[in-house]
Amino acid sequence: MESVFQIVLAAVTGCFLVCILRKYSPEYAVSVTVCLGIFILVSLLKEITEIKDFFSSFSEYGIDSEWLKSIIKITLICFVGQWGSGICSDIGEKSISDKIETAVKITVIIMCLPYIKEMLQFVSVLE
Amino acid sequence: MKKIILFIAVTFTAMWICVGATGEFDGIDQINSFGTAQEIIDGILSGSLELNGSNMADNFFSLIFSTLKSDIPMIVSLISCGLVLALAENMRFMGDTGEIAVLGGKMIVAVMIMTPAVKVIQKAGSTLESITKFSTLFMPPITTLLASCGAQTTATVLSPSSVLISTVLINIISKFVFPLTVSGLAVTLCSGCIKRFGGITGLIKSLTVWTVGIVFTLFSGIIALQGIVSSVSDGMSIKGLKYAISSSIPIIGSTVSESASMIITSAYYLKNAGGIMGIIVLLGICLAPLIEIMCFYFALKITAEIMNVFSNGNTGEIVKNSAEYIKLAGIALLGVAVIWFIFLGLIVASGGAV
């Protein structure tokens, strides 16, 4: 709850600062944008860990949480990747932004490979 | 003569009961609170068996609820995954990475559904194997009893029918319908991830439905027709036999004819008892897997409805469509059981024209 207020306050202040700095020193404006992004992500780390721990606790109730962990991992990888890609776009590095997105896609595909393999094992049922 | 026929009939009946008691058919133990068939017979002989319906009903309901309870972790896991997927779906505005997160999540949900679904369908397949084993053990003695109670034509006609059911019908279901169901399920789950398999899904589903419909209509028709025709022939041959005995044997002809009627009636009662026991054993073999399939179907349906509440995408639809294939597998198994019930019912009903 508090972190949301912190994030919003920091983001609004940062936006004002970026607007002012962009007129006089654009390179500092970019640095402020990047720092603001890092601050927001670090502020959310605690919440993200809480979510992860919550779903991990499912195994205590006899529920297989491995599937959930995988989905959460994929979602977080995409979230972080999109965040990095967004910052690169803000700086004006569209090429690096695209590469980050490609890296995220490849990572997700690699994470899904065991599940594709598991699906293929069902072919033996058809024999 | 009467004693010899009774001895043969009792020996055959006892033979298949003992074979059935060796634990070949575990399904019946799940609803049977009185132990194995061997223990039941021991209980009857010693007079210690208390047959009451409440024990059976308790076991029946505990089987339903334990199956439903075992499905709850899967429901919770699927709903939780659906929740996370709904969050990922909301990330789509961020670009391509959101799309790939949803695709990966759907793939995991697909494997989550596929794993228990394939197990359930495999269990249905092994139930069909149990039915085949049971028919192999059950049919020779019951056919002998059927012939001994004067229904030779019915025995002659129904014996190939039983082979037809236990080989052709069960092979069609286990070697064609069940693999088709698994394929349909896989294609449905893939079409949920990549929306380009809609046509193939529909084709496989209609192919399965048509196959099941045609096969069961054909088999139930053949069996019913054979039963009607052979029972008329049996009645005529028994009456002819009785007339021949009473008219050809001088002085004691009518007495011998009445004695023959008594022997046939005794064999008829034995055959009926065997037939009804066959129906009960068959019910025991099929009931547990059918309940499991039914519970799994309802679990998927409930999950799909809950997922549809918070999911913007088609995750709920994937689960819902998968449930339809589980229903098809259940219908196929139920169909085989019904055909066998009709068949055993015919055996019980035939041979009464003394």
XYZ file of C-alpha atoms in Angstrom:
481
model
C 0.000 0.000 0.000
C 2.717 2.453 1.070
C 4.875 1.453 -1.853
C 2.158 2.536 -4.303
C 2.113 6.038 -2.760
C 5.919 6.125 -2.869
C 5.947 5.025 -6.496
C 3.271 7.493 -7.596
C 4.916 10.353 -5.688
C 8.360 9.530 -7.088
C 6.968 9.101 -10.617
C 5.096 12.441 -10.611
C 8.101 14.308 -9.119
C 10.398 12.593 -11.594
C 8.146 13.551 -14.516
C 8.253 17.223 -13.485
C 12.036 17.008 -13.118
C 12.394 15.342 -16.536
C 10.206 18.020 -18.141
C 12.385 20.778 -16.674
C 15.693 19.032 -17.406
C 14.740 18.187 -21.009
C 14.855 21.896 -21.919
C 18.308 22.577 -20.467
C 20.094 19.199 -20.355
C 18.432 16.282 -22.201
C 21.155 13.734 -21.200
C 20.321 14.289 -17.496
C 16.643 13.911 -18.285
C 17.319 10.411 -19.681
C 19.341 9.501 -16.571
C 16.486 10.589 -14.328
C 14.046 8.477 -16.393
C 16.260 5.380 -16.047
C 16.787 5.951 -12.312
C 13.057 6.392 -11.826
C 12.398 3.092 -13.620
C 14.938 1.264 -11.447
C 13.430 2.795 -8.309
C 9.929 1.626 -9.294
C 11.153 -1.906 -9.988
C 13.120 -2.109 -6.702
C 10.077 -0.818 -4.799
C 7.973 -3.597 -6.309
C 10.486 -6.365 -5.496
C 9.035 -6.920 -2.010
C 5.504 -7.316 -3.424
C 6.701 -9.636 -6.178
C 8.477 -11.827 -3.587
C 5.293 -11.894 -1.508
C 3.251 -13.072 -4.502
C 5.843 -15.762 -5.281
C 5.882 -16.958 -1.639
C 2.076 -17.026 -1.571
C 1.831 -19.324 -4.576
C 4.736 -21.441 -3.289
C 2.788 -22.014 -0.044
C 0.147 -23.888 -2.090
C 2.266 -27.045 -1.777
C 1.505 -27.024 1.989
C -2.148 -27.718 1.107
C -1.268 -30.639 -1.159
C -1.564 -28.588 -4.354
C 1.143 -28.964 -6.961
C 2.556 -25.426 -7.191
C 5.205 -26.230 -9.810
C 2.844 -25.317 -12.641
C 1.964 -22.030 -10.973
C 5.594 -21.178 -10.303
C 6.337 -21.682 -13.989
C 3.477 -19.415 -15.081
C 4.537 -16.751 -12.563
C 8.160 -17.004 -13.734
C 7.084 -16.575 -17.359
C 4.890 -13.595 -16.462
C 7.665 -11.943 -14.427
C 10.277 -12.534 -17.134
C 7.952 -10.874 -19.641
C 7.233 -8.041 -17.222
C 10.922 -7.346 -16.545
C 11.771 -7.739 -20.238
C 9.043 -5.310 -21.240
C 10.211 -2.879 -18.595
C 13.822 -3.010 -19.881
C 12.634 -2.737 -23.450
C 10.535 0.315 -22.529
C 13.512 2.083 -20.929
C 15.654 1.408 -23.995
C 12.864 2.825 -26.189
C 12.727 5.940 -23.953
C 16.444 6.453 -24.431
C 15.928 6.081 -28.150
C 17.701 2.736 -28.576
C 15.008 0.927 -30.542
C 17.452 -1.723 -31.750
C 18.445 -2.780 -28.209
C 14.775 -2.675 -27.179
C 13.886 -5.155 -29.940
C 16.777 -7.416 -28.941
C 15.564 -7.475 -25.336
C 12.116 -8.512 -26.554
C 13.656 -11.265 -28.685
C 15.686 -12.486 -25.697
C 12.530 -12.595 -23.580
C 10.690 -14.602 -26.250
C 13.542 -17.103 -26.541
C 13.707 -17.467 -22.744
C 9.955 -18.122 -22.570
C 10.181 -20.707 -25.369
C 13.050 -22.466 -23.540
C 10.971 -22.467 -20.346
C 8.083 -24.051 -22.240
C 10.229 -26.795 -23.819
C 9.766 -29.316 -20.947
C 5.997 -28.893 -21.265
C 6.112 -29.398 -25.035
C 8.179 -32.547 -24.367
C 5.576 -33.697 -21.829
C 2.838 -33.159 -24.437
C 4.808 -35.240 -26.937
C 5.003 -38.095 -24.435
C 1.229 -38.457 -24.737
C 1.789 -39.730 -28.265
C 2.799 -43.065 -26.700
C -0.769 -43.327 -25.364
C -2.079 -43.355 -28.931
C 0.039 -46.384 -29.894
C -29.496 -87.709 -14.785
C -30.840 -84.761 -12.782
C -27.969 -85.060 -10.301
C -25.382 -85.238 -13.085
C -26.749 -82.103 -14.791
C -26.929 -80.268 -11.467
C -23.370 -81.356 -10.633
C -22.084 -80.066 -13.987
C -23.992 -76.784 -13.611
C -22.805 -76.172 -10.040
C -19.201 -77.065 -10.960
C -19.192 -74.574 -13.811
C -20.806 -71.851 -11.682
C -18.366 -72.410 -8.815
C -15.469 -72.419 -11.270
C -16.065 -68.904 -12.580
C -16.930 -67.519 -9.157
C -13.583 -68.801 -7.833
C -11.721 -67.431 -10.840
C -13.478 -64.096 -10.363
C -12.434 -64.101 -6.716
C -8.721 -64.127 -7.508
C -8.637 -60.337 -7.594
C -8.772 -59.847 -11.365
C -11.487 -57.237 -11.070
C -10.432 -54.683 -8.476
C -13.146 -52.189 -9.433
C -15.858 -54.137 -7.642
C -13.945 -54.026 -4.334
C -14.330 -50.263 -4.237
C -18.114 -50.447 -3.843
C -18.233 -53.799 -2.125
C -17.971 -53.551 1.656
C -18.182 -57.313 2.183
C -14.701 -58.224 0.907
C -13.770 -60.331 -2.105
C -16.153 -62.761 -3.813
C -14.364 -65.610 -1.995
C -15.017 -63.928 1.384
C -18.665 -63.337 0.462
C -19.137 -67.038 -0.344
C -17.377 -68.007 2.910
C -19.683 -65.581 4.749
C -22.792 -67.097 3.138
C -21.651 -70.646 4.008
C -20.813 -69.771 7.618
C -23.941 -67.598 8.010
C -21.907 -64.587 9.167
C -22.658 -62.354 6.166
C -25.032 -59.494 6.912
C -26.279 -58.162 3.614
C -27.566 -54.650 4.131
C -27.908 -51.892 1.592
C -26.647 -49.115 3.857
C -23.042 -50.406 3.781
C -23.104 -50.532 -0.010
C -24.672 -47.040 -0.209
C -22.043 -45.647 2.206
C -19.255 -47.068 0.083
C -20.865 -45.798 -3.097
C -21.181 -42.215 -1.807
C -17.717 -42.266 -0.212
C -16.346 -43.332 -3.605
C -18.053 -40.359 -5.306
C -16.909 -37.847 -2.678
C -13.357 -39.201 -2.434
C -13.056 -38.929 -6.230
C -14.378 -35.363 -6.144
C -12.017 -34.569 -3.233
C -9.037 -35.886 -5.187
C -9.968 -33.527 -8.055
C -10.000 -30.415 -5.808
C -6.182 -29.756 -5.942
C -6.378 -29.842 -9.736
C -9.323 -27.398 -9.717
C -7.468 -24.998 -7.365
C -4.236 -25.223 -9.399
C -6.097 -24.557 -12.642
C -8.020 -21.614 -11.161
C -4.797 -20.131 -9.713
C -3.065 -20.526 -13.078
C -6.107 -18.914 -14.702
C -5.778 -15.957 -12.315
C -2.106 -15.450 -13.157
C -2.923 -15.856 -16.857
C -5.631 -13.204 -16.527
C -2.947 -10.862 -15.133
C -0.653 -11.762 -18.013
C -3.496 -11.126 -20.466
C -3.771 -7.621 -19.027
C -0.067 -7.123 -19.790
C -0.833 -7.487 -23.483
C -1.063 -3.711 -23.881
C 2.679 -3.666 -23.195
C 3.445 -5.443 -26.444
C 4.616 -8.765 -27.808
C 6.129 -10.038 -24.559
C 2.667 -10.016 -22.957
C 1.412 -12.171 -25.835
C 4.189 -14.710 -25.379
C 3.561 -14.822 -21.607
C -0.087 -15.733 -22.292
C 0.961 -18.337 -24.870
C 3.438 -19.960 -22.440
C 0.846 -19.907 -19.659
C -1.761 -21.526 -21.887
C 0.732 -24.228 -22.846
C 1.273 -25.033 -19.170
C -2.498 -25.084 -18.546
C -2.824 -27.466 -21.522
C -0.303 -29.904 -19.986
C -2.045 -29.522 -16.602
C -5.330 -30.667 -18.155
C -3.804 -33.279 -20.443
C -1.946 -35.203 -17.711
C -4.986 -36.223 -15.588
C -7.237 -36.479 -18.675
C -4.979 -39.054 -20.323
C -4.798 -40.992 -17.043
C -8.616 -41.078 -16.858
C -8.907 -42.248 -20.486
C -6.220 -44.897 -19.894
C -8.185 -46.107 -16.880
C -11.278 -46.375 -19.079
C -9.191 -48.441 -21.523
C -8.004 -50.790 -18.756
C -11.653 -51.143 -17.650
C -12.479 -52.381 -21.139
C -9.637 -54.910 -20.796
C -11.172 -56.055 -17.493
C -14.551 -56.472 -19.221
C -12.871 -58.618 -21.915
C -11.173 -60.759 -19.241
C -14.466 -61.103 -17.393
C -16.338 -62.116 -20.539
C -13.654 -64.718 -21.340
C -14.181 -66.283 -17.916
C -17.916 -65.792 -17.700
C -19.236 -66.811 -21.098
C -18.275 -70.542 -21.273
C -20.079 -71.560 -18.033
C -23.102 -69.328 -18.653
C -23.442 -70.679 -22.229
C -23.301 -74.235 -20.848
C -25.992 -73.365 -18.311
C -28.038 -71.753 -21.062
C -27.787 -74.903 -23.200
C -28.582 -77.122 -20.209
C -31.864 -75.284 -19.558
C -33.059 -76.021 -23.077
C -32.021 -72.821 -24.833
C -29.596 -74.436 -27.256
C -30.424 -72.041 -30.103
C -29.929 -68.997 -27.867
C -26.632 -70.433 -26.615
C -25.520 -71.107 -30.178
C -26.520 -67.650 -31.373
C -25.348 -65.605 -28.369
C -21.969 -67.304 -28.039
C -20.557 -65.709 -31.242
C -22.263 -62.451 -30.235
C -20.318 -62.388 -26.981
C -17.077 -62.870 -28.938
C -18.197 -60.083 -31.284
C -18.809 -57.722 -28.373
C -15.686 -58.601 -26.421
C -13.374 -58.396 -29.425
C -14.824 -56.203 -32.176
C -16.747 -53.654 -30.089
C -14.126 -53.336 -27.349
C -11.333 -53.127 -29.942
C -13.180 -50.381 -31.823
C -13.591 -48.422 -28.603
C -10.124 -48.988 -27.123
C -8.109 -48.907 -30.368
C -10.013 -46.235 -32.275
C -12.399 -44.159 -30.145
C -10.113 -43.623 -27.117
C -7.021 -42.655 -29.176
C -9.283 -40.378 -31.230
C -10.505 -38.801 -27.980
C -6.922 -38.222 -26.796
C -6.017 -36.734 -30.202
C -9.103 -34.519 -30.115
C -8.207 -33.364 -26.626
C -4.634 -32.550 -27.707
C -5.824 -30.640 -30.776
C -8.411 -28.744 -28.688
C -5.727 -27.709 -26.204
C -3.414 -26.664 -29.065
C -6.228 -24.711 -30.713
C -6.604 -22.836 -27.422
C -2.967 -21.750 -27.710
C -2.898 -21.191 -31.481
C -6.295 -20.384 -32.984
C -5.827 -22.295 -36.238
C -7.032 -25.793 -35.400
C -10.737 -25.006 -35.098
C -11.681 -27.070 -38.178
C -9.661 -30.145 -37.163
C -11.129 -30.018 -33.643
C -14.663 -30.041 -35.027
C -13.815 -32.859 -37.445
C -12.321 -35.106 -34.729
C -15.228 -34.417 -32.394
C -17.895 -35.235 -34.981
C -15.928 -38.334 -36.087
C -15.843 -39.602 -32.486
C -19.535 -38.874 -31.902
C -20.586 -40.560 -35.157
C -18.392 -43.625 -34.536
C -19.756 -44.090 -31.020
C -23.343 -43.575 -32.218
C -23.118 -45.964 -35.194
C -21.256 -48.716 -33.307
C -23.638 -48.788 -30.357
C -26.792 -48.598 -32.476
C -25.521 -51.450 -34.646
C -24.487 -53.711 -31.776
C -27.566 -53.159 -29.618
C -29.760 -53.811 -32.699
C -27.971 -57.062 -33.581
C -28.129 -58.393 -30.020
C -31.797 -57.514 -29.512
C -32.764 -59.122 -32.851
C -30.785 -62.318 -32.145
C -32.391 -62.634 -28.714
C -35.933 -62.364 -30.098
C -35.371 -64.859 -32.965
C -33.548 -67.496 -30.895
C -36.068 -67.471 -28.001
C -38.887 -68.450 -30.407
C -36.792 -71.339 -31.777
C -35.940 -72.519 -28.216
C -39.604 -72.646 -27.206
C -40.459 -74.758 -30.249
C -37.590 -77.242 -29.725
C -38.378 -77.795 -26.010
C -42.067 -78.398 -26.750
C -41.075 -80.799 -29.555
C -38.717 -82.683 -27.222
C -41.374 -83.025 -24.502
C -43.936 -84.236 -27.044
C -41.453 -86.773 -28.482
C -40.631 -88.171 -25.006
C -44.240 -88.459 -23.850
C -45.467 -90.034 -27.109
C -42.547 -92.373 -27.964
C -41.824 -93.896 -24.535
C -44.657 -96.252 -23.553
C -46.291 -96.132 -20.041
C -43.719 -93.850 -18.303
C -43.420 -91.309 -21.186
C -45.350 -88.508 -19.479
C -43.464 -89.019 -16.179
C -40.098 -88.773 -17.960
C -41.338 -85.698 -19.821
C -42.291 -83.973 -16.532
C -38.924 -84.978 -15.007
C -37.171 -83.354 -17.973
C -39.197 -80.192 -17.308
C -38.005 -80.213 -13.680
C -34.352 -80.610 -14.723
C -34.658 -77.790 -17.257
C -36.323 -75.545 -14.646
C -33.518 -76.231 -12.127
C -30.884 -75.372 -14.728
C -32.918 -72.269 -15.603
C -32.725 -70.999 -12.001
C -28.983 -71.639 -11.868
C -28.487 -69.819 -15.169
C -30.521 -66.847 -13.929
C -28.475 -66.647 -10.717
C -25.259 -66.756 -12.767
C -26.536 -64.105 -15.189
C -27.585 -61.735 -12.405
C -24.244 -62.201 -10.669
C -22.556 -61.409 -13.997
C -24.536 -58.157 -14.191
C -23.473 -57.253 -10.629
C -19.788 -58.025 -11.345
C -19.961 -55.982 -14.563
C -21.519 -53.087 -12.622
C -18.668 -53.341 -10.119
C -16.044 -53.278 -12.878
C -17.554 -50.247 -14.656
C -18.907 -48.154 -11.779
C -15.642 -46.842 -10.265
C -14.107 -45.656 -13.592
C -17.446 -44.176 -14.678
C -17.702 -42.213 -11.418
C -14.098 -41.057 -11.866
C -14.794 -39.837 -15.403
C -18.020 -38.134 -14.305
C -16.282 -36.357 -11.391
C -13.393 -35.262 -13.613
C -15.863 -33.937 -16.188
C -17.733 -31.898 -13.574
C -14.439 -30.670 -12.058
C -13.366 -29.336 -15.470
C -16.785 -27.777 -16.070
C -16.740 -26.007 -12.692
C -13.161 -24.797 -13.294
C -14.124 -23.492 -16.747
C -17.077 -21.538 -15.366
C -14.967 -19.994 -12.574
C -12.171 -19.140 -15.027
C -14.633 -17.437 -17.378
C -15.492 -14.971 -14.581
C -12.071 -13.328 -14.418
C -10.406 -14.352 -17.670
C -10.730 -12.083 -20.710
C -9.208 -14.628 -23.064
C -10.256 -18.135 -24.003
C -8.593 -20.035 -21.111
C -12.005 -20.966 -19.716
C -13.097 -22.122 -23.159
C -10.037 -24.425 -23.429
C -11.008 -26.140 -20.172
C -14.668 -26.323 -21.222
C -13.858 -27.920 -24.596
C -11.517 -30.421 -22.914
C -14.385 -31.492 -20.641
C -16.403 -32.413 -23.747
C -13.792 -35.004 -24.767
C -13.786 -36.505 -21.283
C -17.566 -36.785 -21.612
C -17.136 -38.619 -24.939
C -14.746 -41.135 -23.333
C -17.282 -41.667 -20.533
C -20.107 -42.177 -23.042
C -18.027 -44.784 -24.919
C -17.331 -46.720 -21.709
C -20.957 -46.433 -20.598
C -22.073 -47.654 -24.036
C -19.967 -50.824 -23.770
C -21.340 -51.438 -20.265
C -24.933 -50.951 -21.500
C -24.399 -53.377 -24.424
C -23.116 -55.972 -21.940
C -26.064 -55.319 -19.622
C -28.480 -55.897 -22.529
C -26.581 -59.041 -23.465
C -26.608 -60.473 -19.933
C -30.247 -59.428 -19.561
C -31.052 -61.462 -22.686
C -29.256 -64.466 -21.215
C -31.242 -64.125 -17.992
C -34.526 -63.692 -19.870
C -34.009 -66.541 -22.357
C -34.718 -70.254 -21.862
C -37.939 -69.947 -19.861
C -40.297 -71.704 -22.283
C -40.631 -75.011 -20.398
